[in-house]
XYZ file of C-alpha atoms in Angstrom:
678
model
C -26.117 5.446 18.015
C -27.804 8.630 19.231
C -29.753 10.940 16.962
C -27.017 13.555 17.094
C -24.355 11.014 16.116
C -26.391 9.963 13.096
C -26.155 13.542 11.842
C -22.345 13.609 12.013
C -20.130 12.140 9.285
C -17.096 10.044 10.287
C -14.054 12.296 10.143
C -11.119 10.076 11.075
C -10.277 8.806 7.574
C -11.037 9.313 3.856
C -14.382 7.844 2.868
C -16.153 6.680 -0.245
C -19.655 8.154 -0.001
C -22.953 7.017 -1.520
C -26.015 9.300 -1.345
C -29.221 7.274 -1.238
C -32.722 6.922 0.139
C -35.751 9.135 -0.332
C -34.627 12.487 -1.672
C -31.027 11.331 -1.233
C -31.235 12.304 2.423
C -28.982 9.486 3.629
C -25.289 8.871 3.086
C -23.193 5.761 3.525
C -19.584 6.584 4.398
C -17.184 3.717 3.609
C -13.977 4.555 5.480
C -10.866 3.494 3.647
C -8.464 2.792 6.508
C -10.602 0.304 8.455
C -12.980 -1.057 5.802
C -16.082 -0.132 7.834
C -19.210 1.620 6.633
C -21.333 4.175 8.490
C -24.886 5.139 7.526
C -25.581 8.802 8.254
C -28.077 11.525 7.457
C -26.027 14.725 7.549
C -28.375 17.746 7.343
C -25.915 19.789 5.289
C -25.689 16.993 2.686
C -29.377 16.166 2.322
C -30.863 16.670 -1.149
C -27.548 18.067 -2.288
C -25.617 17.230 -5.434
C -21.872 16.678 -5.070
C -19.557 18.910 -7.122
C -16.071 18.415 -5.760
C -13.972 17.626 -2.693
C -10.886 19.749 -2.139
C -8.756 20.763 0.851
C -11.176 18.921 3.141
C -14.207 20.856 1.860
C -17.147 19.706 -0.244
C -18.915 21.875 -2.773
C -22.588 20.934 -2.843
C -25.474 22.110 -5.023
C -29.175 21.738 -4.311
C -31.185 19.249 -6.364
C -34.138 21.673 -6.305
C -32.489 25.031 -7.031
C -29.254 26.731 -8.074
C -28.192 27.286 -4.458
C -24.731 25.999 -3.539
C -22.215 26.187 -0.716
C -18.983 24.771 0.665
C -19.226 22.340 3.568
C -16.499 21.130 5.927
C -17.425 17.641 7.241
C -14.994 17.993 10.168
C -15.924 21.429 11.556
C -19.477 21.307 10.070
C -18.855 24.857 8.820
C -20.749 26.159 5.770
C -19.637 28.885 3.391
C -22.438 30.170 1.196
C -21.691 30.922 -2.434
C -23.712 32.925 -4.968
C -26.465 30.990 -6.731
C -25.280 29.380 -9.930
C -26.130 31.138 -13.205
C -27.558 27.940 -14.745
C -27.564 24.201 -14.026
C -25.221 22.975 -16.766
C -22.067 23.185 -14.646
C -20.637 19.728 -14.193
C -17.133 20.246 -12.745
C -15.761 22.480 -10.018
C -12.366 23.243 -8.503
C -10.862 25.294 -5.654
C -7.484 26.955 -6.144
C -6.599 26.896 -2.416
C -8.221 26.189 0.949
C -11.316 28.349 1.625
C -9.513 29.681 4.714
C -7.134 31.462 2.317
C -8.362 34.914 1.256
C -7.051 34.215 -2.249
C -9.207 31.100 -2.671
C -11.106 31.055 -5.946
C -13.996 28.719 -6.724
C -14.448 27.913 -10.408
C -17.124 25.859 -12.190
C -16.961 24.530 -15.753
C -19.832 23.993 -18.180
C -18.893 21.515 -20.887
C -22.234 22.108 -22.601
C -21.945 25.922 -22.864
C -18.146 25.998 -23.190
C -17.879 28.562 -20.413
C -16.776 28.870 -16.808
C -17.691 30.972 -13.802
C -15.561 31.946 -10.814
C -15.802 33.909 -7.601
C -13.860 34.554 -4.427
C -15.074 33.673 -0.963
C -17.447 36.447 0.127
C -18.436 37.592 -3.399
C -22.151 38.025 -4.085
C -22.070 37.008 -7.745
C -20.229 34.813 -10.208
C -18.128 36.148 -13.070
C -18.769 34.252 -16.305
C -16.275 33.917 -19.148
C -16.366 32.024 -22.410
C -13.755 29.422 -23.233
C -12.190 30.802 -26.376
C -8.650 31.262 -27.614
C -6.550 34.238 -26.595
C -6.250 35.175 -30.283
C -9.212 34.940 -32.633
C -7.084 33.277 -35.312
C -5.726 30.652 -32.922
C -6.230 27.217 -34.486
C -6.599 25.444 -31.119
C -10.220 24.644 -30.361
C -11.515 23.640 -26.933
C -13.484 20.596 -28.012
C -14.574 17.350 -26.395
C -14.726 16.676 -22.687
C -12.913 19.165 -20.453
C -11.059 17.926 -17.392
C -10.225 20.580 -14.796
C -7.587 20.553 -12.054
C -5.920 23.161 -9.812
C -2.202 23.216 -9.058
C -0.095 25.928 -7.388
C -2.801 28.576 -7.670
C -3.421 28.003 -11.391
C -6.218 26.075 -13.062
C -5.535 23.663 -15.910
C -8.199 22.608 -18.397
C -7.288 19.520 -20.408
C -9.167 18.871 -23.640
C -8.636 16.887 -26.832
C -6.271 19.326 -28.567
C -4.304 20.697 -25.660
C -4.442 22.503 -22.341
C -5.788 25.869 -21.203
C -3.994 27.525 -18.269
C -6.141 30.049 -16.397
C -4.630 32.777 -14.222
C -6.672 35.041 -11.971
C -6.094 38.695 -11.171
C -8.698 40.479 -9.051
C -11.989 40.062 -10.936
C -10.399 39.068 -14.222
C -8.977 35.886 -15.628
C -6.714 35.193 -18.574
C -6.635 32.053 -20.696
C -3.489 30.733 -22.294
C -3.987 27.911 -24.781
C -1.209 25.474 -25.600
C -1.174 22.436 -27.886
C -0.293 19.220 -26.073
C 0.733 15.762 -27.140
C -1.095 13.486 -24.761
C 0.734 10.272 -23.896
C -0.046 7.256 -26.009
C -0.445 3.767 -24.646
C -0.107 0.444 -26.333
C -1.532 -2.567 -24.557
C -3.005 -5.808 -25.861
C -6.713 -6.608 -25.636
C -7.798 -2.962 -25.251
C -11.473 -2.248 -25.804
C -11.971 1.084 -24.035
C -10.414 3.344 -21.436
C -10.998 6.337 -19.186
C -8.574 8.930 -17.914
C -8.268 10.943 -14.713
C -6.185 13.907 -13.580
C -4.826 14.124 -10.045
C -2.953 16.880 -8.228
C -0.481 15.476 -5.726
C 2.164 17.404 -3.770
C 2.257 20.236 -6.313
C 2.410 17.892 -9.323
C -0.174 16.917 -11.957
C -0.677 13.296 -12.955
C -2.668 11.791 -15.800
C -3.956 8.274 -15.178
C -5.138 6.177 -18.112
C -7.448 3.333 -17.122
C -7.125 0.592 -19.731
C -9.898 -1.958 -20.030
C -10.410 -5.056 -22.115
C -12.634 -8.052 -22.433
C -16.149 -8.919 -23.454
C -17.430 -5.848 -21.605
C -15.969 -2.605 -20.320
C -16.024 -3.862 -16.725
C -12.699 -5.669 -16.984
C -9.666 -3.571 -15.997
C -6.381 -4.555 -17.596
C -3.876 -1.903 -16.562
C -3.217 1.678 -15.486
C -0.646 3.900 -17.149
C 0.465 6.919 -15.103
C 2.118 10.063 -16.473
C 3.432 13.182 -14.709
C 3.265 16.640 -16.281
C 6.486 18.631 -16.485
C 5.086 22.104 -15.771
C 8.099 23.802 -17.352
C 7.929 22.034 -20.722
C 4.289 20.843 -20.570
C 5.403 17.345 -21.560
C 4.161 14.091 -20.040
C 6.622 11.664 -18.473
C 5.831 7.990 -17.773
C 5.714 7.121 -14.061
C 6.257 3.556 -12.862
C 5.582 4.038 -9.149
C 3.495 6.305 -6.912
C 5.759 5.732 -3.912
C 3.911 6.404 -0.665
C 0.948 7.937 -2.444
C -2.519 6.520 -2.942
C -4.701 7.893 -5.732
C -8.448 8.006 -5.150
C -10.017 8.074 -8.615
C -13.469 9.340 -9.465
C -15.374 12.384 -10.650
C -13.050 14.399 -8.433
C -9.772 12.528 -7.981
C -7.257 13.163 -5.217
C -4.094 11.901 -3.557
C -3.475 10.824 0.049
C -0.530 9.508 2.040
C -0.462 5.748 2.523
C 1.658 6.066 5.682
C -0.913 8.280 7.385
C -3.679 5.823 6.530
C -1.709 2.770 7.583
C -2.258 1.268 4.119
C -0.013 0.055 1.314
C 1.181 2.794 -1.006
C 1.597 2.753 -4.770
C -2.082 1.868 -5.229
C -5.185 3.346 -6.839
C -8.770 2.990 -5.634
C -11.722 3.356 -8.000
C -15.301 2.269 -8.638
C -16.913 1.065 -11.839
C -19.878 3.241 -12.894
C -23.175 1.822 -11.728
C -21.684 -0.539 -9.120
C -21.033 -0.276 -5.390
C -17.880 -2.359 -5.763
C -14.570 -0.785 -4.703
C -11.474 -1.810 -6.651
C -7.824 -1.421 -5.680
C -5.115 -1.603 -8.342
C -1.581 -2.261 -7.087
C 1.015 -0.603 -9.326
C 3.788 -2.903 -8.052
C 2.446 -6.365 -8.852
C -0.460 -5.224 -11.061
C -3.140 -6.979 -9.057
C -6.774 -5.979 -8.765
C -8.478 -6.410 -5.391
C -12.283 -6.320 -5.292
C -14.161 -5.405 -2.115
C -17.705 -4.511 -1.164
C -17.270 -1.616 1.293
C -20.985 -1.139 1.965
C -24.106 -3.338 2.184
C -24.897 -5.281 -0.983
C -28.219 -3.509 -1.418
C -28.473 0.278 -1.254
C -31.782 1.894 -2.214
C -31.647 4.338 -5.121
C -28.220 5.895 -4.868
C -25.950 8.410 -6.571
C -22.210 8.805 -6.578
C -20.008 7.558 -5.231
C -17.553 10.331 -4.396
C -14.547 10.715 -2.146
C -14.494 12.756 1.047
C -11.023 13.416 2.464
C -11.037 15.323 5.771
C -8.316 17.956 5.902
C -6.944 16.693 9.197
C -4.350 14.164 10.324
C -5.736 10.694 9.851
C -6.384 8.908 13.091
C -5.640 5.200 12.997
C -6.646 3.217 16.035
C -4.052 0.680 17.053
C -4.672 -1.887 19.759
C -1.567 -3.185 21.453
C -1.793 -6.845 22.380
C -0.539 -7.703 25.818
C 1.256 -10.986 26.412
C 1.964 -12.545 29.760
C 5.017 -14.744 29.857
C 5.002 -17.593 32.364
C 7.677 -17.348 35.038
C 8.939 -20.847 34.352
C 9.245 -20.217 30.598
C 12.991 -20.901 30.689
C 12.366 -24.336 32.154
C 9.881 -25.423 29.478
C 10.858 -28.179 27.066
C 12.109 -26.894 23.694
C 10.718 -28.184 20.367
C 11.154 -27.594 16.624
C 8.852 -24.593 16.745
C 11.109 -22.902 19.301
C 14.079 -22.588 16.949
C 15.124 -18.943 16.400
C 13.434 -17.276 13.430
C 16.792 -16.027 12.120
C 18.127 -19.594 11.996
C 15.053 -20.843 10.133
C 15.327 -18.046 7.560
C 19.016 -18.879 7.014
C 18.236 -22.541 6.369
C 15.223 -21.663 4.233
C 17.235 -19.350 1.964
C 19.530 -22.206 0.914
C 16.842 -24.715 -0.051
C 15.572 -25.620 -3.493
C 11.955 -25.053 -4.408
C 10.709 -28.549 -3.567
C 12.597 -28.606 -0.272
C 11.174 -25.195 0.597
C 7.668 -26.616 0.317
C 8.514 -29.611 2.507
C 10.350 -27.365 5.005
C 7.311 -25.148 5.504
C 5.047 -28.181 5.998
C 7.147 -29.561 8.859
C 4.940 -27.922 11.487
C 2.312 -25.193 11.629
C 4.557 -22.640 13.310
C 7.133 -22.909 10.510
C 4.521 -21.934 7.919
C 3.910 -18.633 9.677
C 7.484 -17.707 10.620
C 9.320 -18.718 7.439
C 9.271 -16.201 4.581
C 6.363 -16.534 2.200
C 8.592 -15.052 -0.517
C 11.669 -16.889 -1.697
C 13.826 -14.551 -3.794
C 15.961 -15.472 -6.799
C 14.885 -19.083 -6.691
C 15.291 -20.832 -10.055
C 13.430 -24.156 -9.890
C 14.486 -27.030 -12.073
C 12.124 -28.567 -14.589
C 11.018 -31.332 -12.201
C 10.072 -28.872 -9.496
C 8.191 -26.683 -11.964
C 5.924 -29.610 -12.652
C 5.818 -30.485 -8.972
C 3.219 -33.216 -8.478
C -0.078 -31.512 -9.164
C 0.140 -29.208 -12.182
C 1.206 -25.817 -13.432
C 2.415 -22.741 -11.565
C 0.887 -19.296 -11.836
C 3.526 -16.889 -13.151
C 2.750 -13.227 -12.387
C 4.871 -10.472 -13.934
C 5.941 -7.435 -11.917
C 5.791 -3.983 -13.455
C 8.781 -3.374 -15.746
C 11.253 -4.922 -13.318
C 12.386 -8.032 -15.123
C 11.002 -10.129 -12.289
C 8.047 -12.417 -11.736
C 6.350 -14.224 -8.882
C 5.539 -17.921 -8.901
C 2.464 -19.158 -7.069
C 1.814 -22.790 -6.305
C -1.967 -23.263 -6.702
C -2.253 -26.000 -4.090
C 0.146 -25.061 -1.287
C 0.009 -21.269 -1.761
C 3.802 -20.963 -1.736
C 5.222 -17.859 -3.402
C 8.643 -17.430 -4.992
C 10.401 -14.738 -6.990
C 12.521 -15.094 -10.115
C 14.654 -12.305 -11.561
C 14.718 -12.566 -15.353
C 16.271 -9.485 -17.028
C 14.739 -10.452 -20.387
C 11.268 -9.786 -18.934
C 11.943 -6.101 -18.163
C 9.299 -4.033 -19.951
C 7.871 -7.092 -21.726
C 4.229 -8.198 -21.803
C 3.029 -11.786 -21.659
C 0.921 -12.680 -24.709
C 0.611 -16.466 -24.615
C 2.177 -19.550 -23.022
C 2.328 -23.241 -23.893
C 4.738 -26.182 -24.162
C 6.853 -24.626 -21.384
C 7.480 -21.452 -23.447
C 6.383 -17.843 -22.950
C 5.452 -15.679 -25.939
C 6.341 -12.101 -24.958
C 6.038 -8.718 -26.684
C 8.423 -5.808 -26.239
C 6.649 -2.627 -27.276
C 4.312 -2.810 -30.246
C 6.558 -4.427 -32.854
C 8.941 -6.891 -31.184
C 8.125 -10.452 -30.072
C 10.232 -13.221 -28.600
C 9.954 -16.620 -26.922
C 11.450 -17.352 -23.508
C 11.833 -20.724 -21.823
C 12.002 -19.964 -18.072
C 13.323 -23.467 -17.330
C 16.389 -23.225 -19.574
C 16.455 -19.391 -19.994
C 16.672 -19.921 -23.760
C 15.260 -17.107 -25.911
C 14.148 -17.135 -29.542
C 13.628 -13.801 -31.308
C 10.900 -13.302 -33.900
C 11.074 -10.764 -36.755
C 9.706 -7.335 -35.889
C 6.298 -6.478 -37.271
C 6.002 -3.656 -39.798
C 3.222 -2.033 -37.790
C 1.876 -2.491 -34.310
C -1.381 -4.262 -33.553
C -3.218 -4.403 -30.264
C -4.046 -8.070 -30.710
C -7.107 -9.435 -28.966
C -5.407 -12.804 -28.593
C -2.234 -14.648 -29.618
C -1.283 -18.309 -29.803
C 1.268 -20.695 -31.313
C 0.949 -24.191 -32.697
C 3.988 -25.972 -31.215
C 7.247 -25.290 -29.365
C 9.332 -22.636 -31.185
C 12.139 -25.180 -31.474
C 10.014 -27.348 -33.796
C 10.429 -27.122 -37.551
C 6.892 -26.046 -38.433
C 5.610 -23.872 -35.593
C 3.177 -21.044 -36.414
C 2.327 -17.929 -34.402
C -0.923 -16.017 -34.909
C -2.309 -12.824 -33.478
C -5.840 -11.700 -34.235
C -7.740 -8.463 -33.875
C -11.219 -7.998 -35.270
C -11.058 -8.684 -38.990
C -7.275 -9.087 -39.128
C -5.036 -12.071 -38.440
C -1.260 -11.714 -38.479
C 0.766 -14.907 -38.997
C 4.420 -15.819 -38.569
C 5.732 -19.154 -39.858
C 9.030 -20.729 -38.853
C 11.842 -19.681 -41.179
C 10.106 -16.635 -42.646
C 11.551 -13.142 -42.325
C 8.254 -11.260 -42.030
C 4.746 -11.542 -40.649
C 1.853 -12.000 -43.082
C -1.411 -10.105 -42.575
C -4.795 -11.467 -43.617
C -7.869 -9.253 -43.821
C -10.957 -11.273 -42.954
C -14.485 -10.520 -44.018
C -15.789 -10.868 -40.482
C -15.594 -7.414 -38.916
C -19.160 -7.404 -37.625
C -19.931 -11.108 -37.726
C -17.182 -12.163 -35.324
C -16.395 -10.098 -32.198
C -13.205 -11.697 -30.860
C -12.907 -12.327 -27.135
C -9.678 -11.582 -25.216
C -8.210 -15.047 -24.838
C -5.522 -17.116 -26.503
C -6.909 -19.286 -29.337
C -6.734 -23.054 -28.939
C -4.781 -25.172 -31.455
C -6.051 -28.606 -32.420
C -5.333 -30.855 -35.432
C -3.688 -28.054 -37.407
C -6.485 -25.522 -36.807
C -6.585 -22.472 -34.524
C -9.938 -22.160 -32.738
C -10.865 -18.539 -31.933
C -13.781 -17.726 -29.645
C -16.090 -14.728 -30.026
C -17.799 -12.897 -27.188
C -21.100 -14.662 -27.796
C -19.616 -18.161 -28.150
C -19.295 -18.255 -31.934
C -16.253 -20.091 -33.276
C -13.808 -18.829 -35.860
C -11.466 -21.417 -37.401
C -8.146 -20.394 -38.927
C -6.180 -22.866 -41.047
C -2.612 -21.567 -41.546
C -1.889 -24.229 -44.194
C -4.774 -23.340 -46.518
C -3.762 -21.981 -49.909
C -6.353 -19.221 -50.413
C -7.459 -16.594 -47.915
C -11.094 -17.632 -48.448
C -10.362 -21.143 -47.190
C -8.129 -20.056 -44.309
C -10.861 -18.484 -42.185
C -14.225 -20.034 -41.442
C -16.944 -18.854 -39.044
C -19.270 -21.482 -37.570
C -22.698 -19.807 -37.125
C -24.166 -22.871 -35.409
C -21.642 -22.516 -32.575
C -23.154 -19.238 -31.372
C -24.282 -19.599 -27.747
C -25.810 -16.209 -26.951
C -28.040 -14.344 -29.418
C -27.004 -10.814 -30.318
C -30.566 -9.694 -29.598
C -30.019 -10.604 -25.932
C -27.115 -8.222 -25.309
C -26.947 -8.755 -21.548
C -26.482 -12.507 -21.892
C -23.047 -12.271 -23.480
C -21.785 -8.849 -22.362
C -22.179 -10.002 -18.766
C -19.674 -12.788 -19.467
C -16.645 -10.669 -18.668
C -14.181 -13.559 -18.805
C -14.115 -16.040 -21.659
C -11.690 -18.914 -22.228
C -11.119 -21.665 -24.778
C -9.125 -24.815 -23.967
C -7.821 -27.812 -25.935
C -7.211 -31.199 -24.323
C -6.500 -34.486 -26.095
C -8.387 -33.454 -29.223
C -11.318 -31.931 -27.352
C -12.277 -28.234 -27.255
C -13.852 -26.637 -24.179
C -15.092 -23.089 -23.617
C -15.717 -21.362 -20.281
C -17.849 -18.259 -19.721
C -17.594 -16.425 -16.397
C -20.050 -13.717 -15.344
C -19.350 -10.386 -13.677
C -17.608 -10.900 -10.318
C -17.597 -14.626 -11.092
C -21.266 -15.033 -10.213
C -21.872 -17.611 -12.962
C -19.563 -20.203 -14.495
C -20.688 -21.993 -17.664
C -18.657 -24.772 -19.338
C -19.276 -26.145 -22.820
C -17.714 -28.945 -24.834
C -17.551 -28.730 -28.612
C -19.283 -31.438 -30.562
C -16.783 -31.413 -33.430
C -18.999 -33.494 -35.684
C -21.886 -31.002 -35.564
C -19.708 -28.025 -34.551
C -22.059 -27.116 -31.708
C -21.412 -26.410 -28.051
C -22.879 -28.811 -25.498
C -23.249 -27.877 -21.828
C -20.813 -29.661 -19.514
C -21.792 -30.078 -15.873
C -18.663 -31.806 -14.579
C -14.945 -32.150 -15.353
C -14.924 -35.640 -13.813
C -11.335 -36.455 -12.799
C -9.797 -33.374 -14.422
C -8.981 -29.837 -13.305
C -8.985 -26.555 -15.258
C -6.411 -23.745 -14.966
C -7.641 -20.557 -16.639
C -6.051 -17.258 -17.630
C -6.351 -15.009 -20.667
C -2.880 -15.962 -21.886
C -2.873 -19.709 -21.183
C -5.576 -22.168 -20.200
C -5.164 -25.884 -19.705
C -7.200 -28.936 -18.730
C -5.185 -31.594 -16.897
C -5.794 -34.876 -15.070
C -6.065 -34.321 -11.326
C -2.929 -36.028 -10.040
C -3.757 -35.191 -6.432
C -6.885 -36.623 -4.879
C -9.405 -33.952 -3.988
C -8.565 -31.334 -6.629
C -10.627 -32.906 -9.416
C -13.656 -31.079 -10.838
C -12.153 -27.689 -9.981
C -11.367 -24.539 -11.920
C -8.342 -22.521 -10.782
C -8.259 -18.801 -11.547
C -5.401 -16.286 -11.133
C -7.175 -14.950 -8.057
C -6.453 -15.164 -4.340
C -8.225 -14.878 -1.034
C -5.568 -13.675 1.390
C -2.570 -15.913 0.564
C -4.510 -18.838 -0.841
C -5.194 -19.458 -4.516
C -8.894 -19.320 -5.326
C -10.705 -22.103 -7.166
C -14.252 -22.797 -8.248
C -15.742 -26.161 -7.347
C -18.259 -27.544 -9.803
C -19.432 -29.882 -7.048
C -20.464 -27.080 -4.651
C -21.012 -24.249 -7.136
C -18.886 -21.954 -4.954
C -15.390 -20.513 -4.725
C -13.001 -21.914 -2.142
C -9.419 -21.502 -0.976
C -7.148 -24.428 -0.236
C -6.154 -24.677 3.427
C -8.996 -22.527 4.742
C -12.725 -22.797 5.301
C -13.407 -19.743 3.166
C -16.148 -20.143 0.566
C -18.211 -17.607 -1.348
C -20.376 -17.216 -4.420
C -18.426 -14.392 -6.076
C -15.054 -12.631 -6.188
C -15.712 -10.090 -3.443
C -12.668 -9.736 -1.139
C -10.354 -11.398 -3.626
C -7.189 -10.269 -5.384
C -6.695 -11.019 -9.089
C -3.393 -11.014 -10.978
C -3.916 -9.259 -14.302
C -0.530 -9.844 -15.993
C 0.048 -13.544 -15.526
C -0.025 -16.975 -17.100
C -0.083 -20.649 -16.181
C 3.057 -22.542 -17.115
C 4.267 -26.098 -16.691
C 7.372 -27.959 -17.734
C 6.856 -30.408 -20.574
C 9.689 -32.672 -19.371
């Protein structure tokens, strides 16, 4: 690379940018369409603080002064702006492209509750306070202000409503309106963030829902669109061809132009150089590392979207056909693809697996997805263990993944539409519909069993049940902090129990384990909570075992870094598993039930673990070679990912891939392991 090239940013695709190095003089551009990274030192971006990216332009402010300007990374053009009045401005927006004479640049100060604006070519900013149009207006602009421009107007969203700002010459008017922001109800929630995106003349509000032992674990995204005529929010289930790039300044791009899959959102967790992609269709989370693992002192990241047609390089492969091709001997692999697909579509699940294993070419040319396939109970328990059942977004459909052979099938189950998986065991799924309704579904027989509605909704941290819902004495529990809600077979209502353990027991997001009549609940730091549904008094129903605590509260990082926590029962034994951020550490413990203490377990011997937040199970390894493994609901390409306790690394069946973390993997967030009990 020449010196002049090092000073030019890549302009052929949107990029995630990190500023780093001495004085933040260097930038690493991670281009979205090809997954490459480019280290640059663009003079116009050196020692500059990023404000916003809009219409292909960046607004930058000096680290050393109040100087600021607009910069076009494609044309390298700069447009100087007046020096800022003070340094408390933290958000900025452009109403139109700077090439438009009506373009207005506006900056917001959350600290001073004011904003400034100017037009291109002005020599000073105009400052205005954020206050109601009428002095007696009861709406107060409080909390964090989120700013976005749409159709020449600027919208400020705050806790009590929205402020719409219109500009006329050197004046601006503020119209305040109350607003009911959309609510969300999801299990296991611990915290969330929200973003606002303008896309094709529409405003979207994205709620990032997180859960788990730390705030680094994404659970879901809820998307809402603003009706500009009524100022009401409407739930959106699909982004179509759009891709949302979320961050300090969020934006929308066309998936077709990038050559990428649409209906996805890209975002970074604060403080990490990891890029995440959330797929709205199958609700999977893909983790990538778009830049080198180690970047010296950095800030950002932020998105740069060139305002030009995305250029995607496509190499056309040339094939030379031999002249005597017609005379070559035909084999199984030469059968027409259409014929193979026709045969494949009529096979049962077990036969589909054997069909694809006939020869290597059939694996690649037969469909990886088998639609509307309803396996029988034998095939569900096919040889080696459970299937991973992943639920599609509000479609009444799910995908089935075989953990060993990586086969994928689809089942259409209308009862699943809009439902959320809460727990699974004994071949049954415990589902919730909204906040109040719960039901059981047996996907092998399609039998459903309704439970009484709850009187109020709870965002339970975990749920579990003692036995199949067809048994005479089954019990269902859901717990959240200091509350446990219980349903017993034959009762008409749920019973709530307030526990004196609000601060002593911080529940982890996993289904409790049931053993010998007791539900075992696991806290974030390894402490056990025991719930006995048959006890007479509330004092005897709930017991916390202090000796079971694994990580001291004084060492916060030791347990908050365990972002995934699981508890498993097998043949009267209780196991717990703690997984670090990005899967970089896996710790297994076995409960000494006599002393009620955890003991470190180094090997599973001839058994294999299947883990998810809704169902975890330890089973004998019925297939040689899969023992001493832990299967997660994660994938590398098409292959299910597992952790080998023998090697201390992650692997994928059928490939030579191995790694020490979850980089370049795809995780299913709304899923469960399930196996027929017959």
